[in-house]
XYZ file of C-alpha atoms in Angstrom:
95
model
C -0.004 0.189 0.010
C 2.980 2.462 0.974
C 3.939 1.854 -2.694
C 0.673 2.446 -3.817
C 0.413 6.198 -2.368
C 4.131 6.562 -3.004
C 3.563 6.196 -7.002
C 0.270 7.865 -7.221
C 1.431 11.089 -5.552
C -1.096 14.025 -4.737
C -4.307 14.196 -6.811
C -3.161 17.514 -8.592
C -0.255 15.507 -10.467
C -2.634 11.864 -10.631
C -6.188 12.065 -10.024
C -6.045 8.413 -12.509
C -4.373 6.023 -10.213
C -6.864 3.733 -7.956
C -6.413 0.467 -6.101
C -8.750 -1.476 -4.755
C -9.347 -4.260 -2.410
C -11.788 -6.902 -2.715
C -12.324 -9.587 -0.798
C -15.898 -11.289 0.552
C -18.591 -8.697 -0.107
C -16.438 -5.952 0.239
C -14.663 -3.712 -1.654
C -12.212 -0.695 -0.582
C -11.407 2.113 -2.962
C -8.440 3.462 -2.414
C -7.594 6.822 -4.747
C -5.408 8.925 -1.747
C -8.467 10.525 -0.024
C -7.690 8.365 3.043
C -4.050 8.142 3.748
C -2.372 5.299 5.590
C -1.037 6.863 8.818
C 0.933 4.945 11.627
C -0.676 4.750 15.493
C 1.151 2.419 18.268
C -0.946 -0.052 19.446
C -1.354 -1.203 22.588
C 1.918 -2.733 23.087
C 3.764 0.172 21.390
C 4.158 -1.568 18.065
C 3.787 0.966 14.871
C 0.917 -0.072 12.806
C -0.143 1.475 9.196
C -3.907 2.106 9.320
C -6.389 4.171 6.787
C -9.475 4.325 8.981
C -11.448 5.600 5.476
C -12.946 8.344 7.387
C -12.691 11.972 8.680
C -12.193 11.101 12.269
C -9.431 8.951 11.564
C -10.519 6.304 14.561
C -11.101 2.626 13.118
C -13.768 2.481 15.441
C -16.223 4.860 13.521
C -18.453 3.914 10.276
C -16.066 3.970 7.278
C -17.487 6.263 4.303
C -19.591 4.337 1.945
C -17.889 6.099 -0.930
C -14.734 4.129 -0.506
C -15.680 0.924 1.640
C -18.965 -0.789 0.448
C -20.585 -4.359 -0.178
C -20.614 -5.780 -3.908
C -23.768 -8.714 -4.840
C -21.561 -10.963 -5.713
C -18.916 -13.170 -3.263
C -15.571 -12.940 -3.543
C -13.923 -16.342 -1.959
C -10.936 -14.941 -1.082
C -8.952 -11.482 -1.430
C -8.002 -10.159 -4.920
C -6.477 -6.284 -5.114
C -6.471 -4.297 -8.526
C -4.430 -1.340 -9.569
C -4.868 1.082 -12.250
C -1.457 2.997 -11.910
C -0.354 6.314 -13.796
C 3.608 6.137 -14.028
C 5.313 9.241 -15.428
C 9.024 9.864 -15.869
C 9.761 11.111 -12.437
C 8.372 7.991 -10.893
C 11.027 5.726 -12.692
C 13.532 8.447 -11.889
C 12.891 8.144 -8.437
C 13.243 4.157 -8.553
C 16.750 4.334 -9.769
C 18.105 7.007 -7.681
């Protein structure tokens, strides 16, 4: 996920890239609106989370535009990505 957000950059430069996670009857869309945030769990271990809501709390309801139910059950987990890769993305990988 971190790699997706690094490649995507900001919305002004890339409003095309999307990543989708499909598991069971749930589909999650990543477009950069909600960012990956590091938090410390009860043991002090750093974890990356995306709450998909404005409060940033996992206990609050996620934004239905980004986390929603799909009618057909998928028996596993699939990740789909549509990426806009510019020259600067390729140059950053070489440095």
